[in-house]
Amino acid sequence: MNDIVFKGIDTPNLRQLAVYEANGGYAAVRKALKDIKPDELIEMVKQSGLRGRGGAGFPTGMKWSFVPKVSAEPKYVVVNADESEPGTFKDRELMEKNPHQLLEGIILAAWAIGSHKSFIYIRGEFAHIAKILEAAALEAEARGYLGKNIFGSGFDLDLVIHRGAGAYICGEETALLDSLEGFRGQPRLKPPFPAVKGLYGGPTIVNNVETLSFVPFIVNEGPAAFRKFGTEKSPGTKIFSVSGPVKKPGNYELPLGTPLRKLLEEICGGMLGGHELLAVIPGGSSVPVWNKDYLDVPLDFESVAAKGSLLGSGGVIVMSSKTSMVAATLNLTRFYRHESCGKCTPCREGTYWMEKVLGRIHRGLGMPGDLELLLDLCSTLEGRSFCALGDAAAMPVRSSILMFRDEYEARIREAAGGKTPETAGSR
Amino acid sequence: MTEPKMVTCTIDGRTVTAPEGTLLTDAAKMLGIQIPIFCSHHRLKPLGACRICLIEKEKTGKPVIACAEMVAEGAVFHTQSEMALKARKGIMEYLLVNHPLDCPICDEGGECDLQDTSYEHGIGSSRFVEMKRSFDIVDLGPIVVLDRNRCIVCARCVRYCNDIMGDSALTIEERGFHSQINTRDGGELECQQCGNCIEVCPVGALTSRPYRFKARPWDLKQTETVCNFCSNGCTFHLGRREGTLVRARAKKSHGVNRDFLCARGRYGYEFPTSPERLHFPRIRQGGSLQRAEWSDALGQAVRAIQAARSAGKAVTALASARLSNEDLYLLQRLVREVAASPHLDHRLEQRAPLPGPLLKSLAAFPALPVSAIATLGSALVFGEDVNEEQPLYGTSLLREVHYRRMPVVVAHSRRVRLMQEAASGLPYRPGSELAAARGLLKSLAAHQGAAGPAEEVRKMTAGWSWEALASGSGLTEAQFEKAAATLYSGGSRAIYFGSQALRAAEAPDLVRALIDMALVSGASLVPLWDRSNSQGALDMGVLPDLLPGYEAAPAPGWNTAEILRRSASGEVGVLILAGADPLAHFPDRKLAENALRKADFVLSLDLFETDASEMAHVSLPLRSYAESDGSVTNSERRVQALRSAANPVGESEAGWRIFERLATGLGSAWNYADLLALQEEIRARVPLYKVLGRRMGPAATSWALPGASLPGAQPVGEGKAPAAAAAGTLRVESGNSIFHHGMLSQHNKVQLKLLPGPTLFLAAEDAARLRLAEGDLALLEGPGGKVEARVKIGGPSGPGVGFYPDHFAGAEANRLFGPESPFADIKISTLSAAVHS
Amino acid sequence: MALEFKPAVVDECRKIISRYPQPRSAVLPLLYVAQREFGYVPKEAEALVADLLELPPADVAGVVSFYTMFHRQPVGKYVVQVCRTLSCAIMGGDNLADHLQKKLGIGPGETTPDGKFTLKWVECLASCGTAPVVQINDDYHENLTIQELDRLLDSLR
Ligand SMILES: Cc1cc2nc3c(=O)[nH]c(=O)nc-3n(C[C@H](O)[C@H](O)[C@H](O)COP(=O)(O)O)c2cc1C
Ligand code: SF4
Ligand code: FES
């Protein structure tokens, strides 16, 4: 556990450059700027098999290789530090405790694609973490590790830490770019993809904090060392953020392919007293929910997908028998309704409508046919919305009806007089 | 430019071949297949937000949006498959979640895309049973009403306002299902009031306040015709209800403008059915004009012409360039052939009208349609506030600047809208157009290769010193260099010039320099004339030195200034004013007054009482364009059909009929059975106009003068430097504002709401310097005299240069500016301060 | 009533703008500055920001209202933001929310009459492992119980 990005994460004062460096920090950048050509670096990342940790699992080396070598417009590295997927809180710990590791990853990415300007787009609520990053960047710059002529290599990289202001959709990479450009944070049409035409029209890579934090290790130890962990198609480790009524919730870095049972029962110490496992959302709120029959699924991109859900951001949300699934689904639907950017019809209107229907079921005012209506609304949303938020909104609804239909039907059957259940998870 | 690659794909089992990059919605249209769209719009970039255009693409597993999907070799699409229909039906149902289902009371009813599409997809009601969102209906100023309840957040209005008009007066506020259209603060729209947001709204969320509750679409009798204001020649449908015109509306598929209209086009429909129109012929009797019979009025005119001829005095004519080609053609025939006089003109505002050979050179440049702007590499706009004067060209250029950063150079004395966004600006000092043009010409020639016109021009310009050009124009060599580099940075280029260039005191030299620039840079050259049919007036030879079709007149006659001067000195027997009012438009108002007083006989044909008509001996009521059939020719030389959309007012007559009757009265055997007969004659006499006639639709082709040779570089000297404005004064210029055009629009109530009367626009810093505030009533004193005007900050003014639009009787620009130059240093004093609420 | 930035603040804004390839990008940072200066972002502040960035004011209005963190009305000294998304809700966030409404006597979006507290519901703060969480101004307070919350608020009284 905690083999790569979380290695030594609790070292006192790791935020300080000197401490980070004493623990082997900035060796990767020194080495790369001197001895590794950008193309070779991209090749290394490709070979490592590193996949994006932001949710989509796209191969990072491949993404970098899409950036044109020559470009009339400047190129950019943009770090997605929006961390707004419910159930996910790993990037926060990475930045809070080990900001230089991220900076190192950024410099390496910039070197690989030939960028001289980079941005960390951090969610607005993380004001305190933005300050930590600012301090780290200032220290690095003062030492010549960032800014002009890094390590005397002649390579320049300017870094701007940019705070969002409260909008989940700005985690979606193109909405993030619009937000960073000063527009309403709404997704852009793709193609063109950011790697070709991104920030200010220039080739841009957008990577998650965790993704970039892996890069120094890959440079230092080589792709093979990374591949020692995980599975063939999902190599390496990944941080899982566990929340809900387990004994030891928190972030854990585990090799991909670790079974869910091991994570919940061994590492998190099982359920809190008085709670019995009911359901798990394995990859942040935007993926289908499982009932307790899925504990033996290995947590890697392929295995989770094969079992009808997604690994997503690795935010594992645990629910116990004390939770009403109707209420939990309503809670998430309200979240998506609140966070829908409003650009496209199905998401804007669909989340609104679904919340209304779920709300009436929850309040004991459900009507026969409501479940069919909900499933129908999911079908007209899934694959029809502009961006993946629409799909994300449909998934909890469809999957929870699929897995916990009895509870829904019972509530509709009982429907008489609008009694709101005590169960948490609604408002 | 390289030919685009062609791609073949299949839609609904039929193959279609289209250039790479073609959107599926367009490819489908080529097969006659309509895919519904709401958020897409032909002028806007694809947005892909409303999702109503979902269709099936084989092998994708989920539907794709046709508005953003491009044709791909071998791809197979279905617009009517189960997947496609189900997807669109779902979207339709979602769209109706928050949309009222009360079409019968909606202003858009019957013309609503949402209504049509929901009908098509078989949806009349919704499974949504909860409360819908509800908003109050609000007025966003005099033009637009906003009903957010109907809005489907397609953002067309916001994007049109921002991307096309450059106004950004609208935004979407909030997010998710709270998303709603708003102005910056919920108050009135701060914009050009063009109303295009209303036009592009696919539902009834934005509607027209002037039109609100006036009529239902099916009560309207709608006629397609051409706007009579500027030379863009926008096609629109005039809607008439019970004898009154109640709206103008463009249609997506029609005309050079498609669905675009500017504020004056959209709201300028009232004057033809205004109660102030002249209804009857009048004859001067005992000092005043009295109602008369047509035969008597025409008889007097005929006798006056005969008298002039026998007395050896001149018969002269000044025409309005708003008249139709048919009117203008017959007027020139009347003057030239029947009255045997060469003295006629239509250019009243120009101080130095272009001589015939120069006009012929301009006509020899190939015509360039406004649609070509979409594919131009770069452009120069010289001496034209193109967004204010020629809005269709202005917005078309602005769009390309916004969407593909087209390199544009704007040369103007004021920091006009397009200059603010252009890659390069040449803000020359007022009156220094010529020095600016010559500086740019010198730079352009320096950039081009050895041979050809560039070499000649280099020789010619070698002696011009940068110091003199710079001090003459207020620009620097570096600015000229940058402008030249900008113009050369695109592939195909075009040079546009307009009213400021044409009204300049040195217009002919300036136009020569522009021709040289076009030759040196290989650019198209496009004059943007003042009036809706200025081009036609040139083509029809309403000029002292050119016959119809640019044939040199054997003995050149007098131009406007000469006619008026000769008249003032008693040499003119008859002065025909065919819709023209020299008192309002000729720069030297005193001379014009004298001329009218001293002419033996003044015959006025007009729509309204004007200062000139009231000085006439005989005044005849003319039909307006809205009651006329005929043709007009726009700046892209497209000959377009005018169709009568309203019943003639009183006893008013078409211009050409009046001229015909005058000719027959004078003994000619003219006899046109109808308009077609006249058009046939024009076709025969003016080969350029072979498109004229029966089949002439809104898309009639434009013409080019065949075989005319281009003039070589003209040897000219450097420009003069206008002195700086005197202390305590403001240098002010005049022209058309976006809200009005000429003097006709003062009869339109809606336009008067937008700009109610004489107004001085000036920049905030100048207002501060002169201690003026928005809304103040000010006395303006210039070389021509005094006028009173309201102060307005901003608008088409620029720092150091004010703007005084010329539209209002009693306060015409020529009462303020002297005859010498189109700008003047004006003394301004406050008469009464604005009343602030 | 013309609202203005102090000259030092204008300098600060210009410095921020200079960090970006295009001024428009500085709209969120400048709105934060405005919020810091005026306590919230009134309409006039939008205009100030629009002016500094040479943006149409309507664009700034669209941006301000898109994000949840700009207060468009005056707020209390402490903005108490209760996360109500799933993990927190499960772990007692809903109870905290109920308690706060009763204790402060106000609903979400409202401010106590003494101007001390404004109550807000917010979505997932990325603190799910330490749920429930309440953010007061910039600071996170995690693993909260009703008793701890009470103590916290009392210390701010
Ligand atoms: C609605 C939505 C929200 C997202 N939120 C985040 C986020 O908060 N953080 C993140 O890293 N990626 C998020 N993503 C994924 C990003 O779009 C993008 O895939 C990711 O930043 C790419 O980085 P990676 O390849 O390193 O994972 C989100 C995607 C969607 C559709
Ligand atoms: S699915 Fe549509 S409305 Fe929802 S967030 Fe994406 S673009 Fe916005
Ligand atoms: S027209 Fe295609 S999504 Fe709107």
CSV table of C-alpha atoms in Angstrom, one decimal, chain A residues 154-365:
chain,number,residue,atom,x,y,z
A,154,GLY,CA,17.3,26.8,-20.9
A,155,PHE,CA,13.8,25.5,-20.5
A,156,ASP,CA,11.2,27.9,-19.2
A,157,LEU,CA,7.9,27.1,-17.6
A,158,ASP,CA,5.5,29.6,-16.1
A,159,LEU,CA,2.8,28.3,-13.8
A,160,VAL,CA,-0.4,30.0,-12.8
A,161,ILE,CA,-2.7,28.7,-10.1
A,162,HIS,CA,-6.2,29.5,-11.0
A,163,ARG,CA,-9.2,29.0,-8.8
A,164,GLY,CA,-12.6,28.0,-10.1
A,165,ALA,CA,-15.6,29.3,-8.3
A,166,GLY,CA,-18.0,26.5,-7.6
A,167,ALA,CA,-19.2,24.5,-10.5
A,168,TYR,CA,-18.8,20.7,-10.8
A,169,ILE,CA,-19.0,20.8,-14.6
A,170,CYS,CA,-15.7,22.7,-14.7
A,171,GLY,CA,-14.0,19.3,-14.0
A,172,GLU,CA,-15.0,18.3,-17.5
A,173,GLU,CA,-11.9,19.2,-19.4
A,174,THR,CA,-13.4,21.4,-22.1
A,175,ALA,CA,-15.7,23.2,-19.6
A,176,LEU,CA,-12.6,23.7,-17.5
A,177,LEU,CA,-10.9,25.4,-20.5
A,178,ASP,CA,-13.9,27.7,-21.1
A,179,SER,CA,-13.9,28.6,-17.5
A,180,LEU,CA,-10.2,29.2,-17.5
A,181,GLU,CA,-10.6,31.5,-20.5
A,182,GLY,CA,-13.1,33.5,-18.5
A,183,PHE,CA,-16.4,32.2,-20.0
A,184,ARG,CA,-19.2,30.4,-18.3
A,185,GLY,CA,-17.8,26.9,-17.7
A,186,GLN,CA,-19.7,24.9,-20.3
A,187,PRO,CA,-18.3,22.1,-22.4
A,188,ARG,CA,-17.0,22.6,-25.9
A,189,LEU,CA,-17.8,20.6,-29.0
A,190,LYS,CA,-15.3,17.9,-29.7
A,191,PRO,CA,-13.5,17.5,-32.1
A,192,PRO,CA,-11.3,19.4,-32.1
A,193,PHE,CA,-9.8,17.8,-29.0
A,194,PRO,CA,-7.8,20.0,-26.6
A,195,ALA,CA,-4.6,18.2,-27.6
A,196,VAL,CA,-5.0,19.9,-31.0
A,197,LYS,CA,-7.0,23.0,-30.1
A,198,GLY,CA,-7.4,23.7,-26.5
A,199,LEU,CA,-6.7,26.7,-24.3
A,200,TYR,CA,-6.8,29.9,-26.3
A,201,GLY,CA,-6.9,27.7,-29.4
A,202,GLY,CA,-3.4,26.2,-28.7
A,203,PRO,CA,-2.6,22.5,-28.3
A,204,THR,CA,-3.3,21.7,-24.6
A,205,ILE,CA,-3.1,18.6,-22.4
A,206,VAL,CA,-5.5,18.4,-19.5
A,207,ASN,CA,-4.4,15.9,-16.9
A,208,ASN,CA,-5.7,15.1,-13.4
A,209,VAL,CA,-3.5,15.8,-10.4
A,210,GLU,CA,-3.0,12.2,-9.5
A,211,THR,CA,-2.1,11.3,-13.1
A,212,LEU,CA,0.7,13.9,-13.2
A,213,SER,CA,1.8,12.9,-9.8
A,214,PHE,CA,2.7,9.5,-11.1
A,215,VAL,CA,5.1,10.8,-13.8
A,216,PRO,CA,8.2,11.6,-11.6
A,217,PHE,CA,8.2,7.9,-10.4
A,218,ILE,CA,7.9,6.7,-14.0
A,219,VAL,CA,10.9,8.8,-15.0
A,220,ASN,CA,12.9,7.9,-11.9
A,221,GLU,CA,12.2,4.2,-11.8
A,222,GLY,CA,11.3,3.5,-15.4
A,223,PRO,CA,8.1,2.2,-16.9
A,224,ALA,CA,8.7,-1.4,-15.9
A,225,ALA,CA,8.8,-0.4,-12.2
A,226,PHE,CA,5.4,1.1,-12.6
A,227,ARG,CA,4.1,-1.9,-14.5
A,228,LYS,CA,5.1,-4.1,-11.6
A,229,PHE,CA,1.9,-3.0,-10.0
A,230,GLY,CA,-1.6,-3.5,-11.3
A,231,THR,CA,-2.8,-5.5,-14.3
A,232,GLU,CA,-1.7,-5.7,-17.9
A,233,LYS,CA,-4.3,-3.2,-19.1
A,234,SER,CA,-4.6,-1.2,-15.9
A,235,PRO,CA,-1.0,-1.0,-14.8
A,236,GLY,CA,0.2,0.8,-11.7
A,237,THR,CA,-1.5,1.8,-8.5
A,238,LYS,CA,-4.4,4.2,-7.9
A,239,ILE,CA,-5.7,6.1,-5.0
A,240,PHE,CA,-9.1,5.0,-3.8
A,241,SER,CA,-11.1,7.4,-1.7
A,242,VAL,CA,-13.5,5.5,0.5
A,243,SER,CA,-16.4,7.3,2.2
A,244,GLY,CA,-19.5,6.2,4.1
A,245,PRO,CA,-20.1,4.1,7.2
A,246,VAL,CA,-16.8,2.1,7.2
A,247,LYS,CA,-14.5,2.0,10.2
A,248,LYS,CA,-11.5,3.7,8.5
A,249,PRO,CA,-12.6,5.8,5.6
A,250,GLY,CA,-9.9,7.7,3.7
A,251,ASN,CA,-7.5,7.6,0.8
A,252,TYR,CA,-5.6,4.4,0.0
A,253,GLU,CA,-3.1,3.8,-2.8
A,254,LEU,CA,-3.5,0.3,-4.0
A,255,PRO,CA,-2.4,-1.7,-7.0
A,256,LEU,CA,-5.1,-1.7,-9.7
A,257,GLY,CA,-6.9,-5.0,-9.6
A,258,THR,CA,-7.2,-5.1,-5.8
A,259,PRO,CA,-10.5,-6.7,-5.0
A,260,LEU,CA,-13.2,-4.5,-3.5
A,261,ARG,CA,-13.6,-6.9,-0.6
A,262,LYS,CA,-10.0,-6.4,0.4
A,263,LEU,CA,-10.3,-2.6,0.3
A,264,LEU,CA,-13.5,-2.5,2.4
A,265,GLU,CA,-13.0,-5.3,4.8
A,266,GLU,CA,-9.3,-5.4,5.4
A,267,ILE,CA,-8.0,-1.9,4.7
A,268,CYS,CA,-11.0,0.1,5.8
A,269,GLY,CA,-11.7,-2.3,8.6
A,270,GLY,CA,-15.2,-3.2,7.6
A,271,MET,CA,-18.5,-1.5,8.4
A,272,LEU,CA,-19.1,0.7,11.4
A,273,GLY,CA,-21.0,-0.9,14.2
A,274,GLY,CA,-24.7,-1.2,13.6
A,275,HIS,CA,-24.3,-0.8,9.8
A,276,GLU,CA,-24.7,-3.6,7.3
A,277,LEU,CA,-23.3,-3.2,3.8
A,278,LEU,CA,-26.1,-2.4,1.3
A,279,ALA,CA,-24.5,-0.8,-1.7
A,280,VAL,CA,-21.3,0.5,-3.1
A,281,ILE,CA,-20.7,3.0,-5.8
A,282,PRO,CA,-17.2,2.1,-6.9
A,283,GLY,CA,-15.9,5.1,-8.9
A,284,GLY,CA,-17.4,8.3,-7.8
A,285,SER,CA,-21.1,9.3,-8.0
A,286,SER,CA,-21.2,9.2,-11.8
A,287,VAL,CA,-21.0,5.4,-12.1
A,288,PRO,CA,-23.6,2.7,-11.6
A,289,VAL,CA,-24.2,1.5,-8.1
A,290,TRP,CA,-23.7,-2.1,-7.0
A,291,ASN,CA,-25.4,-4.1,-4.4
A,292,LYS,CA,-23.3,-6.2,-2.0
A,293,ASP,CA,-22.9,-9.1,-4.5
A,294,TYR,CA,-20.0,-7.4,-6.1
A,295,LEU,CA,-17.4,-7.4,-3.4
A,296,ASP,CA,-15.0,-9.7,-5.2
A,297,VAL,CA,-14.7,-7.6,-8.3
A,298,PRO,CA,-11.0,-6.6,-8.8
A,299,LEU,CA,-10.8,-2.8,-8.9
A,300,ASP,CA,-9.3,-2.1,-12.3
A,301,PHE,CA,-10.8,-0.4,-15.4
A,302,GLU,CA,-11.6,-3.6,-17.2
A,303,SER,CA,-13.0,-5.7,-14.4
A,304,VAL,CA,-15.3,-3.0,-13.0
A,305,ALA,CA,-16.6,-2.2,-16.5
A,306,ALA,CA,-17.2,-5.9,-17.1
A,307,LYS,CA,-19.4,-5.9,-14.1
A,308,GLY,CA,-21.6,-3.1,-15.2
A,309,SER,CA,-20.0,-0.2,-13.5
A,310,LEU,CA,-16.9,2.0,-14.0
A,311,LEU,CA,-13.7,2.7,-12.1
A,312,GLY,CA,-14.1,6.4,-12.7
A,313,SER,CA,-12.2,8.5,-10.2
A,314,GLY,CA,-11.9,5.8,-7.6
A,315,GLY,CA,-14.3,7.4,-5.2
A,316,VAL,CA,-15.8,4.4,-3.4
A,317,ILE,CA,-19.1,5.4,-1.7
A,318,VAL,CA,-20.4,2.8,0.8
A,319,MET,CA,-24.0,2.7,1.8
A,320,SER,CA,-25.5,0.7,4.6
A,321,SER,CA,-28.9,-0.7,5.4
A,322,LYS,CA,-29.6,2.6,7.1
A,323,THR,CA,-29.6,4.4,3.8
A,324,SER,CA,-32.7,4.6,1.7
A,325,MET,CA,-31.7,3.9,-1.9
A,326,VAL,CA,-34.5,6.1,-3.1
A,327,ALA,CA,-33.3,8.9,-0.9
A,328,ALA,CA,-29.6,8.3,-2.0
A,329,THR,CA,-30.6,8.4,-5.7
A,330,LEU,CA,-32.7,11.5,-5.1
A,331,ASN,CA,-29.7,13.1,-3.4
A,332,LEU,CA,-27.4,12.4,-6.4
A,333,THR,CA,-30.1,13.4,-8.9
A,334,ARG,CA,-30.5,16.7,-7.1
A,335,PHE,CA,-26.7,17.1,-7.2
A,336,TYR,CA,-26.7,16.6,-11.0
A,337,ARG,CA,-29.7,18.9,-11.5
A,338,HIS,CA,-27.8,21.5,-9.4
A,339,GLU,CA,-24.6,21.0,-11.4
A,340,SER,CA,-26.0,20.7,-14.9
A,341,CYS,CA,-24.6,23.6,-16.8
A,342,GLY,CA,-27.8,24.0,-18.7
A,343,LYS,CA,-26.3,24.0,-22.1
A,344,CYS,CA,-28.0,21.0,-23.5
A,345,THR,CA,-31.6,20.1,-23.4
A,346,PRO,CA,-31.6,16.5,-22.2
A,347,CYS,CA,-29.4,17.2,-19.2
A,348,ARG,CA,-31.0,20.5,-18.3
A,349,GLU,CA,-34.5,19.3,-18.5
A,350,GLY,CA,-33.9,15.6,-17.7
A,351,THR,CA,-32.2,16.1,-14.4
A,352,TYR,CA,-35.0,18.5,-13.4
A,353,TRP,CA,-37.7,16.1,-14.4
A,354,MET,CA,-36.0,13.1,-12.8
A,355,GLU,CA,-35.6,14.9,-9.6
A,356,LYS,CA,-39.3,15.8,-9.5
A,357,VAL,CA,-40.3,12.1,-10.1
A,358,LEU,CA,-37.8,10.8,-7.6
A,359,GLY,CA,-38.9,13.4,-5.1
A,360,ARG,CA,-42.5,12.4,-5.3
A,361,ILE,CA,-41.6,8.7,-4.9
A,362,HIS,CA,-39.5,9.6,-1.9
A,363,ARG,CA,-42.2,11.7,-0.4
A,364,GLY,CA,-44.6,8.9,-0.7
A,365,LEU,CA,-46.5,10.4,-3.6
